[in-house]
Coordinates of C-alpha atoms and ligand atoms in Angstrom, one line a residue:
M1 CA 121.4 49.3 144.4
R2 CA 119.6 52.4 145.5
S3 CA 117.4 54.6 143.4
A4 CA 119.9 57.4 143.3
E5 CA 122.6 55.2 141.8
I6 CA 120.5 54.2 138.8
S7 CA 120.2 56.4 135.7
P8 CA 118.6 56.1 132.2
E9 CA 122.2 55.7 130.8
M10 CA 122.3 52.3 132.4
D11 CA 119.7 51.1 129.9
G12 CA 120.1 47.3 129.4
K13 CA 122.0 46.8 132.7
K14 CA 121.0 44.2 135.2
V15 CA 120.4 45.6 138.7
T16 CA 119.0 44.4 142.1
V17 CA 117.0 47.0 144.1
F18 CA 115.4 47.1 147.5
G19 CA 112.5 49.2 148.8
W20 CA 109.0 49.6 150.0
V21 CA 105.9 49.3 147.8
H22 CA 104.7 52.9 147.6
E23 CA 101.9 52.2 145.1
V24 CA 100.7 49.4 142.9
R25 CA 98.8 50.4 139.7
D26 CA 97.1 47.5 138.0
L27 CA 96.0 48.3 134.5
G28 CA 95.0 44.7 133.6
G29 CA 97.6 43.7 131.1
L30 CA 100.2 46.1 132.7
V31 CA 101.2 46.4 136.3
F32 CA 103.3 49.2 137.8
I33 CA 104.9 48.9 141.2
V34 CA 106.4 52.2 142.5
L35 CA 109.2 51.2 144.8
R36 CA 110.4 53.7 147.4
D37 CA 113.8 53.8 149.1
R38 CA 115.6 56.5 151.1
E39 CA 116.6 58.6 148.1
G40 CA 113.5 58.4 145.9
F41 CA 111.3 56.2 143.7
I42 CA 111.9 53.4 141.2
Q43 CA 109.2 52.3 138.8
V44 CA 109.0 48.6 138.3
T45 CA 107.0 47.8 135.1
L46 CA 105.4 44.4 134.4
P47 CA 103.9 44.1 130.9
K48 CA 101.9 40.8 131.1
K49 CA 103.2 39.7 127.6
I50 CA 106.8 39.4 128.6
I51 CA 106.7 38.7 132.4
D52 CA 106.7 35.2 133.7
P53 CA 103.1 34.4 134.7
E54 CA 103.9 33.5 138.3
T55 CA 105.7 36.8 138.9
F56 CA 102.9 38.7 137.2
K57 CA 100.3 37.1 139.4
K58 CA 102.3 37.7 142.6
A59 CA 102.9 41.4 141.7
K60 CA 99.2 42.0 141.4
K61 CA 98.6 40.9 145.0
I62 CA 101.5 42.7 146.7
S63 CA 100.2 44.9 149.5
R64 CA 101.4 48.5 149.8
E65 CA 104.4 49.1 152.1
S66 CA 105.6 45.5 151.7
V67 CA 109.4 45.3 151.4
L68 CA 110.7 43.9 148.1
R69 CA 113.9 42.8 146.5
V70 CA 113.6 43.2 142.7
E71 CA 116.1 41.8 140.2
G72 CA 115.7 43.1 136.7
T73 CA 116.9 45.1 133.7
V74 CA 117.0 48.9 133.5
K75 CA 115.1 50.4 130.6
K76 CA 115.2 54.0 129.6
E77 CA 111.6 55.4 129.9
E78 CA 111.0 59.2 129.7
K79 CA 107.6 59.0 131.4
A80 CA 108.9 57.2 134.5
P81 CA 110.3 59.0 137.6
N82 CA 114.0 59.8 136.9
G83 CA 113.7 58.6 133.3
F84 CA 114.0 54.9 133.8
E85 CA 112.0 51.8 134.7
I86 CA 112.9 48.3 135.7
I87 CA 111.6 45.2 133.9
P88 CA 111.8 42.6 136.7
E89 CA 112.9 39.0 136.4
V90 CA 112.6 38.2 140.1
I91 CA 110.4 39.8 142.7
D92 CA 111.1 38.7 146.2
V93 CA 108.7 39.8 149.0
L94 CA 111.1 40.2 151.9
N95 CA 108.4 41.2 154.3
E96 CA 104.7 41.6 153.6
S97 CA 102.8 44.6 155.1
Q98 CA 99.5 44.2 156.8
A99 CA 96.5 46.2 155.5
P100 CA 94.9 48.6 156.2
L101 CA 97.8 51.0 156.9
P102 CA 97.8 53.0 160.1
L103 CA 98.9 56.0 158.2
E104 CA 99.0 57.1 154.6
V105 CA 102.6 57.3 153.2
T106 CA 101.6 59.0 150.0
E107 CA 100.6 62.6 150.4
K108 CA 97.0 61.8 149.3
V109 CA 95.3 61.8 152.7
P110 CA 96.5 64.4 155.3
A111 CA 96.7 63.2 158.9
D112 CA 96.9 65.2 162.1
L113 CA 100.1 65.5 164.0
D114 CA 99.0 63.3 166.9
T115 CA 98.1 60.4 164.5
R116 CA 101.4 61.0 162.7
L117 CA 103.5 60.9 165.8
E118 CA 101.7 57.8 167.1
N119 CA 102.7 56.1 163.9
R120 CA 106.0 57.8 163.6
F121 CA 107.8 54.8 162.0
M122 CA 105.4 55.2 159.1
D123 CA 105.3 59.0 159.1
L124 CA 109.1 59.0 158.7
R125 CA 108.7 57.0 155.5
R126 CA 107.2 60.0 153.9
P127 CA 109.8 61.8 151.7
K128 CA 108.8 65.2 153.1
I129 CA 109.4 64.1 156.7
F130 CA 112.6 62.1 155.9
A131 CA 114.0 65.3 154.3
I132 CA 113.8 67.2 157.6
F133 CA 116.0 64.6 159.3
K134 CA 118.4 64.4 156.4
I135 CA 118.9 68.2 156.7
K136 CA 119.1 67.9 160.5
S137 CA 122.0 65.4 160.0
E138 CA 123.7 67.8 157.6
I139 CA 123.3 70.6 160.2
T140 CA 124.9 68.5 162.9
K141 CA 127.7 67.6 160.6
S142 CA 128.3 71.2 159.6
I143 CA 128.3 72.3 163.3
R144 CA 130.8 69.6 164.2
D145 CA 133.1 70.4 161.3
F146 CA 133.0 74.1 162.0
L147 CA 133.8 73.8 165.7
N148 CA 136.5 71.2 165.1
R149 CA 138.2 73.5 162.5
E150 CA 138.0 76.3 165.1
G151 CA 140.0 74.3 167.5
F152 CA 137.2 73.1 169.8
I153 CA 137.4 69.8 171.7
E154 CA 134.2 67.7 171.7
V155 CA 133.2 66.5 175.2
Q156 CA 130.5 64.5 176.8
T157 CA 129.2 65.6 180.3
P158 CA 126.9 63.7 182.7
K159 CA 123.2 63.7 182.1
I160 CA 122.4 62.3 185.6
V161 CA 123.2 65.1 188.0
S162 CA 122.6 66.4 191.5
T163 CA 121.7 70.1 190.9
A164 CA 119.7 72.5 188.7
T165 CA 121.4 74.9 186.5
E166 CA 118.8 77.0 184.7
G167 CA 116.5 78.7 187.2
G168 CA 112.9 78.8 186.1
T169 CA 112.4 75.4 184.5
E170 CA 111.8 72.3 186.5
L171 CA 113.9 69.2 186.9
F172 CA 113.0 65.6 186.2
P173 CA 113.9 63.5 189.3
V174 CA 115.4 60.1 188.8
S175 CA 116.0 57.6 191.5
Y176 CA 119.8 57.0 191.8
F177 CA 120.3 54.0 194.2
E178 CA 119.6 55.5 197.7
R179 CA 119.7 59.1 196.5
E180 CA 117.6 61.4 194.4
A181 CA 119.2 62.7 191.2
F182 CA 118.0 64.7 188.2
L183 CA 118.2 64.7 184.5
N184 CA 120.5 67.5 183.4
Q185 CA 118.9 70.7 182.1
S186 CA 122.1 71.9 180.5
P187 CA 125.8 71.0 180.4
Q188 CA 126.4 74.5 181.8
L189 CA 128.2 73.7 185.1
Y190 CA 130.4 71.0 183.5
K191 CA 131.5 73.0 180.5
Q192 CA 132.5 75.7 182.9
I193 CA 134.5 73.2 185.1
L194 CA 136.3 72.2 182.0
M195 CA 137.6 75.8 181.6
S196 CA 139.2 75.4 185.0
A197 CA 140.6 72.1 183.7
G198 CA 142.4 74.0 180.9
F199 CA 140.4 72.7 178.0
E200 CA 140.1 76.3 176.7
K201 CA 137.5 75.6 173.9
V202 CA 134.9 72.8 174.3
F203 CA 131.7 71.9 172.6
E204 CA 129.0 69.3 173.2
I205 CA 126.0 68.2 171.2
G206 CA 123.7 66.3 173.5
P207 CA 120.3 66.0 175.1
I208 CA 118.9 68.4 177.7
F209 CA 115.9 67.7 179.8
R210 CA 113.4 70.4 180.9
A211 CA 110.3 69.5 182.9
E212 CA 108.3 72.4 181.6
E213 CA 104.6 72.0 182.1
H214 CA 103.5 74.1 179.2
N215 CA 102.9 72.4 175.9
T216 CA 103.9 74.9 173.2
T217 CA 105.0 74.6 169.6
R218 CA 108.5 75.7 170.6
H219 CA 109.2 73.6 173.7
L220 CA 110.1 70.0 174.1
N221 CA 110.8 68.2 177.4
E222 CA 113.8 66.5 175.8
A223 CA 115.7 68.6 173.3
T224 CA 119.2 68.6 171.8
S225 CA 121.6 71.4 172.7
V226 CA 124.7 72.5 171.0
D227 CA 126.9 74.0 173.8
I228 CA 130.2 75.8 173.6
E229 CA 132.5 77.3 176.3
V230 CA 135.6 79.4 175.6
S231 CA 138.3 80.6 177.9
F232 CA 139.8 84.1 177.7
A233 CA 136.8 85.2 175.6
D234 CA 134.0 87.6 176.4
H235 CA 130.4 87.5 175.4
E236 CA 131.1 89.5 172.2
D237 CA 133.7 87.0 171.1
V238 CA 131.3 84.0 171.4
M239 CA 128.5 85.9 169.7
K240 CA 130.9 86.2 166.7
I241 CA 131.5 82.5 166.7
L242 CA 127.8 81.9 166.9
E243 CA 126.9 84.1 163.9
R244 CA 129.7 82.7 161.8
L245 CA 128.5 79.2 162.7
I246 CA 124.9 79.9 161.7
A247 CA 126.0 81.4 158.3
K248 CA 128.2 78.3 157.7
V249 CA 125.4 75.9 158.5
Y250 CA 123.1 77.7 156.0
C251 CA 125.8 77.5 153.3
D252 CA 126.4 73.8 153.9
V253 CA 122.7 73.0 153.9
L254 CA 122.2 75.0 150.6
E255 CA 125.1 73.2 149.1
N256 CA 124.5 69.6 150.2
C257 CA 120.7 69.4 150.7
E258 CA 119.4 70.9 147.4
K259 CA 117.0 67.9 146.8
Q260 CA 115.6 67.9 150.4
L261 CA 115.0 71.7 150.3
E262 CA 113.1 71.3 147.0
I263 CA 111.0 68.5 148.5
L264 CA 110.2 70.8 151.4
D265 CA 109.7 73.8 149.2
V266 CA 112.1 75.8 151.3
K267 CA 114.1 78.7 149.8
L268 CA 117.1 79.4 152.0
E269 CA 119.2 82.5 152.0
V270 CA 122.5 82.6 153.8
P271 CA 122.0 85.3 156.5
E272 CA 124.4 88.2 156.3
I273 CA 126.8 88.7 159.2
P274 CA 127.3 90.5 161.5
F275 CA 123.7 90.0 162.7
E276 CA 121.9 93.0 164.0
R277 CA 122.4 93.6 167.7
I278 CA 119.8 95.3 169.9
T279 CA 119.9 95.8 173.6
Y280 CA 117.1 94.7 175.9
D281 CA 116.4 98.4 176.6
E282 CA 116.1 99.1 172.8
A283 CA 113.8 96.1 172.5
L284 CA 111.5 97.6 175.2
E285 CA 111.5 100.9 173.3
M286 CA 110.4 99.1 170.2
L287 CA 107.5 97.6 172.2
G288 CA 106.3 100.9 173.6
D289 CA 104.9 100.3 177.1
Q290 CA 104.1 96.6 176.6
I291 CA 106.7 95.2 179.0
P292 CA 107.7 96.7 182.3
W293 CA 111.5 97.0 182.7
G294 CA 113.1 93.9 184.2
E295 CA 110.6 91.4 182.9
D296 CA 111.3 88.7 180.3
L297 CA 110.0 89.3 176.8
D298 CA 106.9 87.2 176.2
L299 CA 105.8 85.5 173.0
Q300 CA 103.7 88.5 171.9
A301 CA 106.6 90.9 172.5
L302 CA 109.0 88.7 170.5
K303 CA 106.5 88.5 167.7
T304 CA 106.4 92.2 167.5
I305 CA 110.2 92.6 167.5
G306 CA 110.7 89.7 165.1
S307 CA 108.3 91.3 162.6
K308 CA 110.5 94.4 162.5
I309 CA 113.8 92.7 162.0
E310 CA 114.6 90.6 159.0
S311 CA 116.7 87.5 159.5
H312 CA 118.7 86.8 162.6
Y313 CA 119.5 89.2 165.4
F314 CA 120.9 89.3 168.9
I315 CA 119.1 90.8 172.0
T316 CA 121.9 91.8 174.4
N317 CA 122.4 93.3 177.9
W318 CA 119.5 91.6 179.7
P319 CA 118.6 92.6 183.2
I320 CA 120.8 90.5 185.6
K321 CA 117.8 89.7 187.8
I322 CA 116.2 87.5 185.2
K323 CA 119.4 85.6 184.3
P324 CA 120.9 82.6 186.0
F325 CA 123.5 82.9 188.7
Y326 CA 126.5 82.1 186.5
V327 CA 126.0 85.1 184.2
M328 CA 128.4 88.1 184.7
A329 CA 127.1 91.5 185.5
L330 CA 127.7 94.4 183.2
D331 CA 126.8 97.0 185.8
E332 CA 124.3 97.1 188.8
K333 CA 121.3 96.2 186.7
L334 CA 122.5 94.6 183.4
S335 CA 124.4 91.5 182.4
K336 CA 126.9 90.5 179.7
S337 CA 124.3 88.2 178.2
F338 CA 122.6 87.7 174.8
D339 CA 119.9 85.7 173.1
L340 CA 120.1 84.8 169.4
M341 CA 116.8 85.3 167.7
H342 CA 115.3 84.4 164.3
G343 CA 111.9 86.1 164.0
Y344 CA 110.2 85.4 167.3
I345 CA 112.1 82.2 168.0
E346 CA 114.9 82.1 170.5
L347 CA 117.6 79.9 169.0
A348 CA 120.4 80.3 171.5
S349 CA 121.4 82.1 174.7
G350 CA 124.7 82.8 176.2
A351 CA 126.9 85.1 178.3
Q352 CA 130.2 85.9 179.8
R353 CA 130.3 84.0 183.0
E354 CA 131.2 85.1 186.5
H355 CA 134.5 83.5 187.1
R356 CA 135.4 85.2 190.4
Y357 CA 134.7 82.9 193.3
E358 CA 133.3 85.4 195.9
K359 CA 131.0 87.1 193.4
L360 CA 129.7 83.7 192.2
V361 CA 128.9 82.6 195.7
E362 CA 127.1 85.9 196.2
N363 CA 125.1 85.4 193.0
I364 CA 124.1 81.9 194.1
K365 CA 122.8 83.2 197.4
S366 CA 121.0 86.1 195.8
K367 CA 119.0 83.7 193.7
G368 CA 117.9 81.9 196.9
L369 CA 120.1 78.9 196.2
H370 CA 122.6 77.2 198.5
P371 CA 126.3 77.3 197.8
E372 CA 126.8 74.0 199.5
S373 CA 124.8 72.3 196.8
F374 CA 127.2 73.6 194.2
E375 CA 130.4 72.7 196.0
F376 CA 131.6 70.4 193.2
Y377 CA 131.3 73.4 190.8
L378 CA 132.5 76.1 193.1
K379 CA 135.6 74.2 194.0
A380 CA 136.8 74.6 190.4
F381 CA 136.7 78.4 190.8
R382 CA 139.1 78.4 193.8
Y383 CA 142.2 77.1 192.1
G384 CA 142.6 79.1 188.9
M385 CA 139.5 79.7 186.8
P386 CA 140.1 81.8 183.6
P387 CA 137.6 84.3 182.4
H388 CA 135.2 82.5 180.0
S389 CA 132.0 82.8 177.9
G390 CA 129.8 80.4 176.0
W391 CA 126.3 79.7 174.7
G392 CA 123.7 77.0 174.2
L393 CA 122.0 76.6 170.8
G394 CA 118.8 74.6 170.5
L395 CA 119.3 72.2 167.6
E396 CA 115.5 71.6 167.0
R397 CA 114.8 75.3 167.2
L398 CA 117.4 75.8 164.5
V399 CA 115.9 73.1 162.3
M400 CA 112.4 74.5 162.9
S401 CA 113.3 78.1 162.1
M402 CA 115.5 77.2 159.1
L403 CA 112.8 75.1 157.5
N404 CA 109.9 77.1 158.6
L405 CA 108.3 74.3 160.5
N406 CA 105.2 75.3 162.5
N407 CA 105.9 72.9 165.4
I408 CA 109.2 71.9 167.0
R409 CA 107.9 68.3 167.3
E410 CA 108.4 68.1 163.5
A411 CA 112.2 68.5 164.1
M412 CA 112.4 65.6 166.6
L413 CA 112.2 62.0 165.6
F414 CA 110.4 60.8 168.7
P415 CA 109.4 64.0 170.6
R416 CA 108.8 64.1 174.3
D417 CA 106.2 66.5 175.4
R418 CA 103.7 66.9 178.3
T419 CA 101.6 64.0 177.3
R420 CA 103.9 62.0 175.0
L421 CA 106.3 59.3 176.3
V422 CA 105.8 56.7 173.5
P423 CA 106.9 55.9 170.9
Ligands
AMO1 P1 118.7 78.2 177.7 O1 117.9 77.7 178.9 O2 118.3 79.5 177.1 O3 120.2 78.5 178.1 O4 118.8 77.1 176.6 C1 119.6 77.3 175.4 C2 118.8 77.0 174.2 O5 118.3 75.7 174.2 C3 117.1 75.6 173.6 N1 116.0 75.2 174.5 C4 115.0 74.4 174.2 N2 114.6 73.9 173.0 C5 113.4 73.2 173.0 N3 112.7 72.9 174.1 C6 113.0 73.4 175.3 N4 112.3 73.2 176.3 C7 114.2 74.2 175.4 N5 114.9 74.8 176.4 C8 115.9 75.4 175.8 C9 116.7 77.0 173.1 C10 117.6 77.9 174.0 O6 117.9 79.1 173.4 N6 123.1 77.2 179.9 C11 122.4 78.1 179.0 C12 123.2 78.3 177.8 C13 124.5 79.0 178.0 O7 124.5 80.1 178.6 O8 125.6 78.5 177.6 C14 121.0 77.5 178.7 O9 120.8 76.4 178.9 O10 117.1 77.2 171.7

């Protein structure tokens, strides 16, 4: 049984529990073992008077973080965690832990992030850290449920590819037999090809790879992206899907992760929709003369804007010259694009796409790229490509901003960054 399945009302019942030894408290004639499993803690109490002497001796010597199987009787005990304890008949050490531990699992001794990530298997045993991934799982489930209900088809596109999609960030090369290939930066080109294939509404939750040199608290070299693409929809239509999705995710986490939010001391509020929308030009106005027209908004600029707008907001109508080739122009200078922001963190970006073949070829050339390298993609635009729009949402960015984490690495089980390739 698991800790969450046992209650004080089961007083007198025989149970078998499994878990890790979180703490052993030896008071001489009385030993307490605090057992930890995924859901919480179980106090195993051994009064010397009533416990078999062999079991009592063994319990005193058990090292912390060993894995146990305990058979015993539930006893109502107000002072114990969750109001019950277990008086054991059998204690089976399934696996003994070595000592000293590489990392403290109790919250008594704080460790720096590097030490924690190096010993991630142990760090993840901490209830506070586990709670993040329980919530991340709920978020993923909520996104999947929402998009399925909205009529989207879940797809899987290649991660080994021949071309770049997102100008700016670098590619990771991989050797592919006698050719050079790359790890995909985004499912962008493939989700668009699926619009030509008539799939109409697709989504993918999968890894993206970005060989960004800079080591920041918001960037990973391998991240998870939630991507959608919708035919016969413009950028405004997909912005509406995105804000409804975010609100639904907040609702689901509030409803189903009450305990984890409490462990993390996070108070969530479902953001009100529609989210505020400001244009790029309005953003520049808010910043005074900080950023020349046509340049991207840097971290400082986003911090300034983020401090002025509560909750989530969109920045729309970005200059076309700083957007990738697949984005549709609004006029000579601007594009039908948007970023979804929460404070200073960019959660998602999206746009209506250029679906007209000639214009798309022109865009590719104007970015200094070669249409021949994109022939597999361009071909899909020559035989009936509907107008379409979509976005990509960074899953770890969403977890980070929702839970107020100060580093995106906290939202990834085994983060990949500029220096970290193991574990
Ligand atoms: P973009 O490059 O803005 O757009 O990426 C979309 C979202 O993915 C997340 N993200 C990252 N998260 C962590 N570390 C990184 N290095 C990283 N890079 C990106 C961010 C970002 O908002 N093809 C377009 C999307 C589209 O138009 O559909 C794209 O990839 O949250």
